[in-house]
Amino acid sequence: GQNIDQPTEMTATEGAIVQINCTYQTSGFNGLFWYQQHAGEAPTFLSYNVLDGLEEKGRFSSFLSRSKGYSYLLLKELQMKDSASYLCAVMDSNYQLIWGAGTKLIIKP
Amino acid sequence: IAGITQAPTSQILAAGRRMTLRCTQDMRHNAMYWYRQDLGLGLRLIHYSNTAGTTGKGEVPDGYSVSRANTDDFPLTLASAVPSQTSVYFCASSDSDSNTGELFFGEGSRLTVL
């Protein structure tokens, strides 16, 4: 079966760096996505990786290793507003998105 | 403001009743989707539409139906609601010509079936 694994919850301190991991087992691969979802709100797109390596976008970076079925989202200079759930999703060979359950990130002052 | 609009935002419904969740987008995206989100689970695809006039079943289609009469609208109907359909429902759209396939989500419809 297809599976996306990510930690349920993480805690970090304001101003620090946090890395949220995602491992996947899917039938085929056509890209990996990270979305941010604040409580009670809609998910919003953060990043897309289809090739191995690091994609940097401001304070957020996303890394992909297709051979290891692994990705991480790196958040630097954490701010209180980064408290949210972070959803990892993989597009399989049928171009369907398979979603992880999300990682709830709690930022403490 | 361009985007996706869902209605209602929240609804409490008696079991057995029929309910339609509305979804409208003004971005002229070809593809539209309905997901449900439940605590501890990833988003699960209910139905999708790659273009106006066509629809397909997702991972959890039973008890739900959709239609896509035009590009902008993609309503989701629960013919006879059951308590297990209590969830938050998200409508989303994407531009099939996009390099990333990024999804744009509506604000969600919280449905409680009693």
mmCIF file with all atom_site columns, C-alpha atoms in Angstrom:
data_model
loop_
_atom_site.group_PDB
_atom_site.id
_atom_site.type_symbol
_atom_site.label_atom_id
_atom_site.label_alt_id
_atom_site.label_comp_id
_atom_site.label_asym_id
_atom_site.label_entity_id
_atom_site.label_seq_id
_atom_site.pdbx_PDB_ins_code
_atom_site.Cartn_x
_atom_site.Cartn_y
_atom_site.Cartn_z
_atom_site.occupancy
_atom_site.B_iso_or_equiv
_atom_site.pdbx_formal_charge
_atom_site.auth_seq_id
_atom_site.auth_comp_id
_atom_site.auth_asym_id
_atom_site.auth_atom_id
_atom_site.pdbx_PDB_model_num
ATOM 1   C CA . GLY A 1 1   ? 0.000   0.000  0.000   1.00 0.00 ? 1   GLY A CA 1
ATOM 2   C CA . GLN A 1 2   ? 0.922   3.631  -0.238  1.00 0.00 ? 2   GLN A CA 1
ATOM 3   C CA . ASN A 1 3   ? 2.114   5.386  2.872   1.00 0.00 ? 3   ASN A CA 1
ATOM 4   C CA . ILE A 1 4   ? 3.349   8.785  4.000   1.00 0.00 ? 4   ILE A CA 1
ATOM 5   C CA . ASP A 1 5   ? 4.930   9.056  7.454   1.00 0.00 ? 5   ASP A CA 1
ATOM 6   C CA . GLN A 1 6   ? 5.657   12.234 9.358   1.00 0.00 ? 6   GLN A CA 1
ATOM 7   C CA . PRO A 1 7   ? 5.854   12.997 13.075  1.00 0.00 ? 7   PRO A CA 1
ATOM 8   C CA . THR A 1 8   ? 2.568   13.841 14.728  1.00 0.00 ? 8   THR A CA 1
ATOM 9   C CA . GLU A 1 9   ? 3.830   16.801 16.714  1.00 0.00 ? 9   GLU A CA 1
ATOM 10  C CA . MET A 1 10  ? 7.012   18.817 17.226  1.00 0.00 ? 10  MET A CA 1
ATOM 11  C CA . THR A 1 11  ? 7.935   21.677 19.527  1.00 0.00 ? 11  THR A CA 1
ATOM 12  C CA . ALA A 1 12  ? 10.537  24.355 18.833  1.00 0.00 ? 12  ALA A CA 1
ATOM 13  C CA . THR A 1 13  ? 11.617  27.714 20.216  1.00 0.00 ? 13  THR A CA 1
ATOM 14  C CA . GLU A 1 14  ? 11.071  31.079 18.582  1.00 0.00 ? 14  GLU A CA 1
ATOM 15  C CA . GLY A 1 15  ? 14.154  32.101 16.591  1.00 0.00 ? 15  GLY A CA 1
ATOM 16  C CA . ALA A 1 16  ? 15.438  28.537 16.300  1.00 0.00 ? 16  ALA A CA 1
ATOM 17  C CA . ILE A 1 17  ? 15.551  26.065 13.388  1.00 0.00 ? 17  ILE A CA 1
ATOM 18  C CA . VAL A 1 18  ? 13.331  22.993 13.022  1.00 0.00 ? 18  VAL A CA 1
ATOM 19  C CA . GLN A 1 19  ? 13.387  20.127 10.549  1.00 0.00 ? 19  GLN A CA 1
ATOM 20  C CA . ILE A 1 20  ? 10.200  18.183 9.788   1.00 0.00 ? 20  ILE A CA 1
ATOM 21  C CA . ASN A 1 21  ? 10.809  14.823 8.169   1.00 0.00 ? 21  ASN A CA 1
ATOM 22  C CA . CYS A 1 22  ? 8.607   12.917 5.748   1.00 0.00 ? 22  CYS A CA 1
ATOM 23  C CA . THR A 1 23  ? 9.163   9.401  4.439   1.00 0.00 ? 23  THR A CA 1
ATOM 24  C CA . TYR A 1 24  ? 7.052   7.868  1.738   1.00 0.00 ? 24  TYR A CA 1
ATOM 25  C CA . GLN A 1 25  ? 6.285   4.606  -0.013  1.00 0.00 ? 25  GLN A CA 1
ATOM 26  C CA . THR A 1 26  ? 4.181   5.136  -3.114  1.00 0.00 ? 26  THR A CA 1
ATOM 27  C CA . SER A 1 27  ? 3.503   3.491  -6.446  1.00 0.00 ? 27  SER A CA 1
ATOM 28  C CA . GLY A 1 28  ? 5.584   5.794  -8.582  1.00 0.00 ? 28  GLY A CA 1
ATOM 29  C CA . PHE A 1 29  ? 6.669   9.350  -7.921  1.00 0.00 ? 29  PHE A CA 1
ATOM 30  C CA . ASN A 1 30  ? 5.738   12.567 -9.685  1.00 0.00 ? 30  ASN A CA 1
ATOM 31  C CA . GLY A 1 31  ? 6.686   15.099 -7.073  1.00 0.00 ? 31  GLY A CA 1
ATOM 32  C CA . LEU A 1 32  ? 6.488   15.896 -3.378  1.00 0.00 ? 32  LEU A CA 1
ATOM 33  C CA . PHE A 1 33  ? 4.620   18.805 -1.854  1.00 0.00 ? 33  PHE A CA 1
ATOM 34  C CA . TRP A 1 34  ? 4.643   20.605 1.478   1.00 0.00 ? 34  TRP A CA 1
ATOM 35  C CA . TYR A 1 35  ? 1.615   22.567 2.619   1.00 0.00 ? 35  TYR A CA 1
ATOM 36  C CA . GLN A 1 36  ? 1.074   24.705 5.710   1.00 0.00 ? 36  GLN A CA 1
ATOM 37  C CA . GLN A 1 37  ? -2.253  24.632 7.521   1.00 0.00 ? 37  GLN A CA 1
ATOM 38  C CA . HIS A 1 38  ? -3.084  26.945 10.405  1.00 0.00 ? 38  HIS A CA 1
ATOM 39  C CA . ALA A 1 39  ? -5.717  25.683 12.814  1.00 0.00 ? 39  ALA A CA 1
ATOM 40  C CA . GLY A 1 40  ? -9.202  26.085 11.381  1.00 0.00 ? 40  GLY A CA 1
ATOM 41  C CA . GLU A 1 41  ? -7.906  27.255 8.021   1.00 0.00 ? 41  GLU A CA 1
ATOM 42  C CA . ALA A 1 42  ? -7.234  25.845 4.566   1.00 0.00 ? 42  ALA A CA 1
ATOM 43  C CA . PRO A 1 43  ? -3.895  24.313 3.566   1.00 0.00 ? 43  PRO A CA 1
ATOM 44  C CA . THR A 1 44  ? -1.625  26.635 1.597   1.00 0.00 ? 44  THR A CA 1
ATOM 45  C CA . PHE A 1 45  ? 1.186   25.604 -0.733  1.00 0.00 ? 45  PHE A CA 1
ATOM 46  C CA . LEU A 1 46  ? 4.756   25.908 0.518   1.00 0.00 ? 46  LEU A CA 1
ATOM 47  C CA . SER A 1 47  ? 7.009   23.933 -1.799  1.00 0.00 ? 47  SER A CA 1
ATOM 48  C CA . TYR A 1 48  ? 7.340   21.359 -4.561  1.00 0.00 ? 48  TYR A CA 1
ATOM 49  C CA . ASN A 1 49  ? 10.270  19.003 -5.163  1.00 0.00 ? 49  ASN A CA 1
ATOM 50  C CA . VAL A 1 50  ? 10.553  16.631 -8.101  1.00 0.00 ? 50  VAL A CA 1
ATOM 51  C CA . LEU A 1 51  ? 14.354  16.335 -8.361  1.00 0.00 ? 51  LEU A CA 1
ATOM 52  C CA . ASP A 1 52  ? 16.797  15.413 -5.616  1.00 0.00 ? 52  ASP A CA 1
ATOM 53  C CA . GLY A 1 53  ? 18.263  18.263 -3.668  1.00 0.00 ? 53  GLY A CA 1
ATOM 54  C CA . LEU A 1 54  ? 17.372  21.352 -1.723  1.00 0.00 ? 54  LEU A CA 1
ATOM 55  C CA . GLU A 1 55  ? 14.870  24.007 -2.747  1.00 0.00 ? 55  GLU A CA 1
ATOM 56  C CA . GLU A 1 56  ? 15.152  27.242 -0.772  1.00 0.00 ? 56  GLU A CA 1
ATOM 57  C CA . LYS A 1 57  ? 12.410  29.814 -0.454  1.00 0.00 ? 57  LYS A CA 1
ATOM 58  C CA . GLY A 1 58  ? 13.112  32.489 2.129   1.00 0.00 ? 58  GLY A CA 1
ATOM 59  C CA . ARG A 1 59  ? 13.061  31.043 5.644   1.00 0.00 ? 59  ARG A CA 1
ATOM 60  C CA . PHE A 1 60  ? 11.718  27.719 4.356   1.00 0.00 ? 60  PHE A CA 1
ATOM 61  C CA . SER A 1 61  ? 13.680  25.025 2.512   1.00 0.00 ? 61  SER A CA 1
ATOM 62  C CA . SER A 1 62  ? 12.616  21.605 1.306   1.00 0.00 ? 62  SER A CA 1
ATOM 63  C CA . PHE A 1 63  ? 14.880  18.660 0.564   1.00 0.00 ? 63  PHE A CA 1
ATOM 64  C CA . LEU A 1 64  ? 14.212  15.504 -1.430  1.00 0.00 ? 64  LEU A CA 1
ATOM 65  C CA . SER A 1 65  ? 15.995  12.168 -1.812  1.00 0.00 ? 65  SER A CA 1
ATOM 66  C CA . ARG A 1 66  ? 14.032  9.953  -4.180  1.00 0.00 ? 66  ARG A CA 1
ATOM 67  C CA . SER A 1 67  ? 16.309  6.932  -3.644  1.00 0.00 ? 67  SER A CA 1
ATOM 68  C CA . LYS A 1 68  ? 15.603  7.055  0.098   1.00 0.00 ? 68  LYS A CA 1
ATOM 69  C CA . GLY A 1 69  ? 11.930  7.997  -0.189  1.00 0.00 ? 69  GLY A CA 1
ATOM 70  C CA . TYR A 1 70  ? 12.665  10.912 2.105   1.00 0.00 ? 70  TYR A CA 1
ATOM 71  C CA . SER A 1 71  ? 12.032  14.622 2.342   1.00 0.00 ? 71  SER A CA 1
ATOM 72  C CA . TYR A 1 72  ? 12.339  17.274 4.987   1.00 0.00 ? 72  TYR A CA 1
ATOM 73  C CA . LEU A 1 73  ? 11.040  20.785 5.466   1.00 0.00 ? 73  LEU A CA 1
ATOM 74  C CA . LEU A 1 74  ? 13.474  23.133 7.186   1.00 0.00 ? 74  LEU A CA 1
ATOM 75  C CA . LEU A 1 75  ? 12.159  26.244 8.881   1.00 0.00 ? 75  LEU A CA 1
ATOM 76  C CA . LYS A 1 76  ? 14.695  28.854 10.001  1.00 0.00 ? 76  LYS A CA 1
ATOM 77  C CA . GLU A 1 77  ? 14.358  31.851 12.312  1.00 0.00 ? 77  GLU A CA 1
ATOM 78  C CA . LEU A 1 78  ? 11.109  30.502 13.664  1.00 0.00 ? 78  LEU A CA 1
ATOM 79  C CA . GLN A 1 79  ? 8.324   32.962 14.354  1.00 0.00 ? 79  GLN A CA 1
ATOM 80  C CA . MET A 1 80  ? 5.209   32.469 16.451  1.00 0.00 ? 80  MET A CA 1
ATOM 81  C CA . LYS A 1 81  ? 3.126   32.628 13.268  1.00 0.00 ? 81  LYS A CA 1
ATOM 82  C CA . ASP A 1 82  ? 4.863   29.442 12.066  1.00 0.00 ? 82  ASP A CA 1
ATOM 83  C CA . SER A 1 83  ? 2.798   27.500 14.602  1.00 0.00 ? 83  SER A CA 1
ATOM 84  C CA . ALA A 1 84  ? 0.716   25.338 12.270  1.00 0.00 ? 84  ALA A CA 1
ATOM 85  C CA . SER A 1 85  ? 0.414   21.865 10.836  1.00 0.00 ? 85  SER A CA 1
ATOM 86  C CA . TYR A 1 86  ? 2.723   20.947 7.977   1.00 0.00 ? 86  TYR A CA 1
ATOM 87  C CA . LEU A 1 87  ? 1.397   18.456 5.470   1.00 0.00 ? 87  LEU A CA 1
ATOM 88  C CA . CYS A 1 88  ? 3.584   16.288 3.256   1.00 0.00 ? 88  CYS A CA 1
ATOM 89  C CA . ALA A 1 89  ? 2.022   14.904 0.066   1.00 0.00 ? 89  ALA A CA 1
ATOM 90  C CA . VAL A 1 90  ? 3.376   12.770 -2.768  1.00 0.00 ? 90  VAL A CA 1
ATOM 91  C CA . MET A 1 91  ? 2.001   12.564 -6.299  1.00 0.00 ? 91  MET A CA 1
ATOM 92  C CA . ASP A 1 92  ? 1.990   8.940  -7.408  1.00 0.00 ? 92  ASP A CA 1
ATOM 93  C CA . SER A 1 93  ? 2.279   7.383  -10.862 1.00 0.00 ? 93  SER A CA 1
ATOM 94  C CA . ASN A 1 94  ? -1.425  8.095  -11.518 1.00 0.00 ? 94  ASN A CA 1
ATOM 95  C CA . TYR A 1 95  ? -0.900  11.759 -10.628 1.00 0.00 ? 95  TYR A CA 1
ATOM 96  C CA . GLN A 1 96  ? -2.989  11.330 -7.490  1.00 0.00 ? 96  GLN A CA 1
ATOM 97  C CA . LEU A 1 97  ? -1.853  13.045 -4.295  1.00 0.00 ? 97  LEU A CA 1
ATOM 98  C CA . ILE A 1 98  ? -1.212  10.847 -1.272  1.00 0.00 ? 98  ILE A CA 1
ATOM 99  C CA . TRP A 1 99  ? -1.256  12.882 1.954   1.00 0.00 ? 99  TRP A CA 1
ATOM 100 C CA . GLY A 1 100 ? 0.464   12.416 5.268   1.00 0.00 ? 100 GLY A CA 1
ATOM 101 C CA . ALA A 1 101 ? -1.515  13.089 8.447   1.00 0.00 ? 101 ALA A CA 1
ATOM 102 C CA . GLY A 1 102 ? 0.470   16.256 9.081   1.00 0.00 ? 102 GLY A CA 1
ATOM 103 C CA . THR A 1 103 ? 2.947   17.454 11.711  1.00 0.00 ? 103 THR A CA 1
ATOM 104 C CA . LYS A 1 104 ? 1.654   19.925 14.262  1.00 0.00 ? 104 LYS A CA 1
ATOM 105 C CA . LEU A 1 105 ? 4.439   22.395 15.013  1.00 0.00 ? 105 LEU A CA 1
ATOM 106 C CA . ILE A 1 106 ? 4.248   24.262 18.300  1.00 0.00 ? 106 ILE A CA 1
ATOM 107 C CA . ILE A 1 107 ? 6.464   27.324 18.693  1.00 0.00 ? 107 ILE A CA 1
ATOM 108 C CA . LYS A 1 108 ? 7.313   28.451 22.209  1.00 0.00 ? 108 LYS A CA 1
ATOM 109 C CA . PRO A 1 109 ? 8.642   31.917 23.111  1.00 0.00 ? 109 PRO A CA 1
ATOM 110 C CA . ILE B 2 1   ? -10.637 38.460 -4.603  1.00 0.00 ? 1   ILE B CA 1
ATOM 111 C CA . ALA B 2 2   ? -9.804  35.484 -6.822  1.00 0.00 ? 2   ALA B CA 1
ATOM 112 C CA . GLY B 2 3   ? -9.951  32.059 -5.282  1.00 0.00 ? 3   GLY B CA 1
ATOM 113 C CA . ILE B 2 4   ? -12.280 29.317 -4.162  1.00 0.00 ? 4   ILE B CA 1
ATOM 114 C CA . THR B 2 5   ? -15.469 29.881 -2.222  1.00 0.00 ? 5   THR B CA 1
ATOM 115 C CA . GLN B 2 6   ? -17.198 27.154 -0.251  1.00 0.00 ? 6   GLN B CA 1
ATOM 116 C CA . ALA B 2 7   ? -20.628 27.221 1.364   1.00 0.00 ? 7   ALA B CA 1
ATOM 117 C CA . PRO B 2 8   ? -21.810 26.673 3.965   1.00 0.00 ? 8   PRO B CA 1
ATOM 118 C CA . THR B 2 9   ? -18.908 27.286 6.341   1.00 0.00 ? 9   THR B CA 1
ATOM 119 C CA . SER B 2 10  ? -20.500 25.102 8.952   1.00 0.00 ? 10  SER B CA 1
ATOM 120 C CA . GLN B 2 11  ? -23.615 22.931 9.128   1.00 0.00 ? 11  GLN B CA 1
ATOM 121 C CA . ILE B 2 12  ? -25.274 20.577 11.584  1.00 0.00 ? 12  ILE B CA 1
ATOM 122 C CA . LEU B 2 13  ? -27.376 17.981 9.853   1.00 0.00 ? 13  LEU B CA 1
ATOM 123 C CA . ALA B 2 14  ? -29.704 15.204 10.954  1.00 0.00 ? 14  ALA B CA 1
ATOM 124 C CA . ALA B 2 15  ? -28.820 11.711 9.750   1.00 0.00 ? 15  ALA B CA 1
ATOM 125 C CA . GLY B 2 16  ? -30.718 10.727 6.633   1.00 0.00 ? 16  GLY B CA 1
ATOM 126 C CA . ARG B 2 17  ? -30.970 14.267 5.294   1.00 0.00 ? 17  ARG B CA 1
ATOM 127 C CA . ARG B 2 18  ? -29.647 15.311 1.911   1.00 0.00 ? 18  ARG B CA 1
ATOM 128 C CA . MET B 2 19  ? -26.956 17.978 1.829   1.00 0.00 ? 19  MET B CA 1
ATOM 129 C CA . THR B 2 20  ? -25.085 19.790 -0.919  1.00 0.00 ? 20  THR B CA 1
ATOM 130 C CA . LEU B 2 21  ? -21.810 21.555 -0.267  1.00 0.00 ? 21  LEU B CA 1
ATOM 131 C CA . ARG B 2 22  ? -21.141 24.256 -2.800  1.00 0.00 ? 22  ARG B CA 1
ATOM 132 C CA . CYS B 2 23  ? -17.783 25.147 -4.333  1.00 0.00 ? 23  CYS B CA 1
ATOM 133 C CA . THR B 2 24  ? -17.038 27.910 -6.827  1.00 0.00 ? 24  THR B CA 1
ATOM 134 C CA . GLN B 2 25  ? -13.703 29.040 -8.237  1.00 0.00 ? 25  GLN B CA 1
ATOM 135 C CA . ASP B 2 26  ? -12.898 32.032 -10.411 1.00 0.00 ? 26  ASP B CA 1
ATOM 136 C CA . MET B 2 27  ? -9.377  31.095 -11.456 1.00 0.00 ? 27  MET B CA 1
ATOM 137 C CA . ARG B 2 28  ? -10.517 29.147 -14.553 1.00 0.00 ? 28  ARG B CA 1
ATOM 138 C CA . HIS B 2 29  ? -8.711  26.057 -13.292 1.00 0.00 ? 29  HIS B CA 1
ATOM 139 C CA . ASN B 2 30  ? -9.484  22.862 -15.165 1.00 0.00 ? 30  ASN B CA 1
ATOM 140 C CA . ALA B 2 31  ? -9.144  20.458 -12.259 1.00 0.00 ? 31  ALA B CA 1
ATOM 141 C CA . MET B 2 32  ? -11.223 20.467 -9.068  1.00 0.00 ? 32  MET B CA 1
ATOM 142 C CA . TYR B 2 33  ? -11.276 18.184 -6.056  1.00 0.00 ? 33  TYR B CA 1
ATOM 143 C CA . TRP B 2 34  ? -13.213 17.390 -2.916  1.00 0.00 ? 34  TRP B CA 1
ATOM 144 C CA . TYR B 2 35  ? -11.317 16.191 0.145   1.00 0.00 ? 35  TYR B CA 1
ATOM 145 C CA . ARG B 2 36  ? -12.348 15.331 3.664   1.00 0.00 ? 36  ARG B CA 1
ATOM 146 C CA . GLN B 2 37  ? -10.052 15.924 6.598   1.00 0.00 ? 37  GLN B CA 1
ATOM 147 C CA . ASP B 2 38  ? -10.399 13.950 9.814   1.00 0.00 ? 38  ASP B CA 1
ATOM 148 C CA . LEU B 2 39  ? -8.283  14.155 12.951  1.00 0.00 ? 39  LEU B CA 1
ATOM 149 C CA . GLY B 2 40  ? -5.189  11.963 12.740  1.00 0.00 ? 40  GLY B CA 1
ATOM 150 C CA . LEU B 2 41  ? -5.663  11.195 9.068   1.00 0.00 ? 41  LEU B CA 1
ATOM 151 C CA . GLY B 2 42  ? -4.309  12.753 5.922   1.00 0.00 ? 42  GLY B CA 1
ATOM 152 C CA . LEU B 2 43  ? -6.577  14.507 3.485   1.00 0.00 ? 43  LEU B CA 1
ATOM 153 C CA . ARG B 2 44  ? -8.624  11.908 1.642   1.00 0.00 ? 44  ARG B CA 1
ATOM 154 C CA . LEU B 2 45  ? -9.881  12.456 -1.882  1.00 0.00 ? 45  LEU B CA 1
ATOM 155 C CA . ILE B 2 46  ? -13.613 11.929 -2.341  1.00 0.00 ? 46  ILE B CA 1
ATOM 156 C CA . HIS B 2 47  ? -14.175 12.880 -5.971  1.00 0.00 ? 47  HIS B CA 1
ATOM 157 C CA . TYR B 2 48  ? -12.339 14.873 -8.577  1.00 0.00 ? 48  TYR B CA 1
ATOM 158 C CA . SER B 2 49  ? -12.911 16.449 -11.966 1.00 0.00 ? 49  SER B CA 1
ATOM 159 C CA . ASN B 2 50  ? -10.149 16.976 -14.513 1.00 0.00 ? 50  ASN B CA 1
ATOM 160 C CA . THR B 2 51  ? -12.304 19.200 -16.704 1.00 0.00 ? 51  THR B CA 1
ATOM 161 C CA . ALA B 2 52  ? -15.882 20.403 -17.048 1.00 0.00 ? 52  ALA B CA 1
ATOM 162 C CA . GLY B 2 53  ? -18.222 17.547 -17.910 1.00 0.00 ? 53  GLY B CA 1
ATOM 163 C CA . THR B 2 54  ? -16.072 14.802 -16.386 1.00 0.00 ? 54  THR B CA 1
ATOM 164 C CA . THR B 2 55  ? -15.773 13.435 -12.854 1.00 0.00 ? 55  THR B CA 1
ATOM 165 C CA . GLY B 2 56  ? -13.912 10.595 -11.178 1.00 0.00 ? 56  GLY B CA 1
ATOM 166 C CA . LYS B 2 57  ? -13.931 8.691  -7.918  1.00 0.00 ? 57  LYS B CA 1
ATOM 167 C CA . GLY B 2 58  ? -11.258 9.211  -5.342  1.00 0.00 ? 58  GLY B CA 1
ATOM 168 C CA . GLU B 2 59  ? -10.228 7.176  -2.336  1.00 0.00 ? 59  GLU B CA 1
ATOM 169 C CA . VAL B 2 60  ? -13.498 7.487  -0.358  1.00 0.00 ? 60  VAL B CA 1
ATOM 170 C CA . PRO B 2 61  ? -16.386 8.138  -2.798  1.00 0.00 ? 61  PRO B CA 1
ATOM 171 C CA . ASP B 2 62  ? -19.161 6.070  -1.186  1.00 0.00 ? 62  ASP B CA 1
ATOM 172 C CA . GLY B 2 63  ? -22.130 8.123  -0.034  1.00 0.00 ? 63  GLY B CA 1
ATOM 173 C CA . TYR B 2 64  ? -21.065 11.161 -2.079  1.00 0.00 ? 64  TYR B CA 1
ATOM 174 C CA . SER B 2 65  ? -21.777 12.404 -5.580  1.00 0.00 ? 65  SER B CA 1
ATOM 175 C CA . VAL B 2 66  ? -20.499 15.341 -7.611  1.00 0.00 ? 66  VAL B CA 1
ATOM 176 C CA . SER B 2 67  ? -21.251 17.143 -10.841 1.00 0.00 ? 67  SER B CA 1
ATOM 177 C CA . ARG B 2 68  ? -19.222 19.497 -13.038 1.00 0.00 ? 68  ARG B CA 1
ATOM 178 C CA . ALA B 2 69  ? -21.614 21.289 -15.350 1.00 0.00 ? 69  ALA B CA 1
ATOM 179 C CA . ASN B 2 70  ? -19.173 24.151 -15.938 1.00 0.00 ? 70  ASN B CA 1
ATOM 180 C CA . THR B 2 71  ? -15.591 25.162 -15.153 1.00 0.00 ? 71  THR B CA 1
ATOM 181 C CA . ASP B 2 72  ? -16.380 27.202 -12.058 1.00 0.00 ? 72  ASP B CA 1
ATOM 182 C CA . ASP B 2 73  ? -18.714 25.033 -9.967  1.00 0.00 ? 73  ASP B CA 1
ATOM 183 C CA . PHE B 2 74  ? -18.177 21.655 -8.349  1.00 0.00 ? 74  PHE B CA 1
ATOM 184 C CA . PRO B 2 75  ? -20.891 20.802 -5.803  1.00 0.00 ? 75  PRO B CA 1
ATOM 185 C CA . LEU B 2 76  ? -20.642 17.785 -3.507  1.00 0.00 ? 76  LEU B CA 1
ATOM 186 C CA . THR B 2 77  ? -23.861 16.041 -2.490  1.00 0.00 ? 77  THR B CA 1
ATOM 187 C CA . LEU B 2 78  ? -24.496 13.687 0.400   1.00 0.00 ? 78  LEU B CA 1
ATOM 188 C CA . ALA B 2 79  ? -27.674 11.863 -0.626  1.00 0.00 ? 79  ALA B CA 1
ATOM 189 C CA . SER B 2 80  ? -28.476 10.526 2.842   1.00 0.00 ? 80  SER B CA 1
ATOM 190 C CA . ALA B 2 81  ? -26.049 11.744 5.499   1.00 0.00 ? 81  ALA B CA 1
ATOM 191 C CA . VAL B 2 82  ? -24.632 9.370  8.120   1.00 0.00 ? 82  VAL B CA 1
ATOM 192 C CA . PRO B 2 83  ? -22.666 10.235 11.295  1.00 0.00 ? 83  PRO B CA 1
ATOM 193 C CA . SER B 2 84  ? -19.419 8.893  9.782   1.00 0.00 ? 84  SER B CA 1
ATOM 194 C CA . GLN B 2 85  ? -19.612 11.731 7.281   1.00 0.00 ? 85  GLN B CA 1
ATOM 195 C CA . THR B 2 86  ? -18.978 14.209 10.071  1.00 0.00 ? 86  THR B CA 1
ATOM 196 C CA . SER B 2 87  ? -15.804 15.904 8.897   1.00 0.00 ? 87  SER B CA 1
ATOM 197 C CA . VAL B 2 88  ? -14.247 19.043 7.482   1.00 0.00 ? 88  VAL B CA 1
ATOM 198 C CA . TYR B 2 89  ? -14.637 19.154 3.724   1.00 0.00 ? 89  TYR B CA 1
ATOM 199 C CA . PHE B 2 90  ? -12.217 21.038 1.500   1.00 0.00 ? 90  PHE B CA 1
ATOM 200 C CA . CYS B 2 91  ? -12.727 21.902 -2.121  1.00 0.00 ? 91  CYS B CA 1
ATOM 201 C CA . ALA B 2 92  ? -9.583  22.545 -4.148  1.00 0.00 ? 92  ALA B CA 1
ATOM 202 C CA . SER B 2 93  ? -8.585  23.403 -7.684  1.00 0.00 ? 93  SER B CA 1
ATOM 203 C CA . SER B 2 94  ? -5.438  23.270 -9.768  1.00 0.00 ? 94  SER B CA 1
ATOM 204 C CA . ASP B 2 95  ? -4.230  24.505 -13.114 1.00 0.00 ? 95  ASP B CA 1
ATOM 205 C CA . SER B 2 96  ? -3.450  21.420 -15.204 1.00 0.00 ? 96  SER B CA 1
ATOM 206 C CA . ASP B 2 97  ? -0.898  23.478 -17.160 1.00 0.00 ? 97  ASP B CA 1
ATOM 207 C CA . SER B 2 98  ? 1.039   24.363 -14.015 1.00 0.00 ? 98  SER B CA 1
ATOM 208 C CA . ASN B 2 99  ? 4.562   22.988 -13.571 1.00 0.00 ? 99  ASN B CA 1
ATOM 209 C CA . THR B 2 100 ? 3.940   22.202 -9.931  1.00 0.00 ? 100 THR B CA 1
ATOM 210 C CA . GLY B 2 101 ? 0.330   21.090 -9.803  1.00 0.00 ? 101 GLY B CA 1
ATOM 211 C CA . GLU B 2 102 ? -0.182  23.328 -6.781  1.00 0.00 ? 102 GLU B CA 1
ATOM 212 C CA . LEU B 2 103 ? -3.608  22.987 -5.194  1.00 0.00 ? 103 LEU B CA 1
ATOM 213 C CA . PHE B 2 104 ? -5.629  26.006 -4.123  1.00 0.00 ? 104 PHE B CA 1
ATOM 214 C CA . PHE B 2 105 ? -8.035  25.237 -1.302  1.00 0.00 ? 105 PHE B CA 1
ATOM 215 C CA . GLY B 2 106 ? -11.305 26.746 -0.175  1.00 0.00 ? 106 GLY B CA 1
ATOM 216 C CA . GLU B 2 107 ? -11.746 27.651 3.481   1.00 0.00 ? 107 GLU B CA 1
ATOM 217 C CA . GLY B 2 108 ? -13.543 24.414 4.279   1.00 0.00 ? 108 GLY B CA 1
ATOM 218 C CA . SER B 2 109 ? -17.020 23.323 5.289   1.00 0.00 ? 109 SER B CA 1
ATOM 219 C CA . ARG B 2 110 ? -17.385 21.790 8.741   1.00 0.00 ? 110 ARG B CA 1
ATOM 220 C CA . LEU B 2 111 ? -20.212 19.260 8.661   1.00 0.00 ? 111 LEU B CA 1
ATOM 221 C CA . THR B 2 112 ? -21.665 17.538 11.712  1.00 0.00 ? 112 THR B CA 1
ATOM 222 C CA . VAL B 2 113 ? -24.140 14.700 11.177  1.00 0.00 ? 113 VAL B CA 1
ATOM 223 C CA . LEU B 2 114 ? -26.180 13.741 14.228  1.00 0.00 ? 114 LEU B CA 1
#
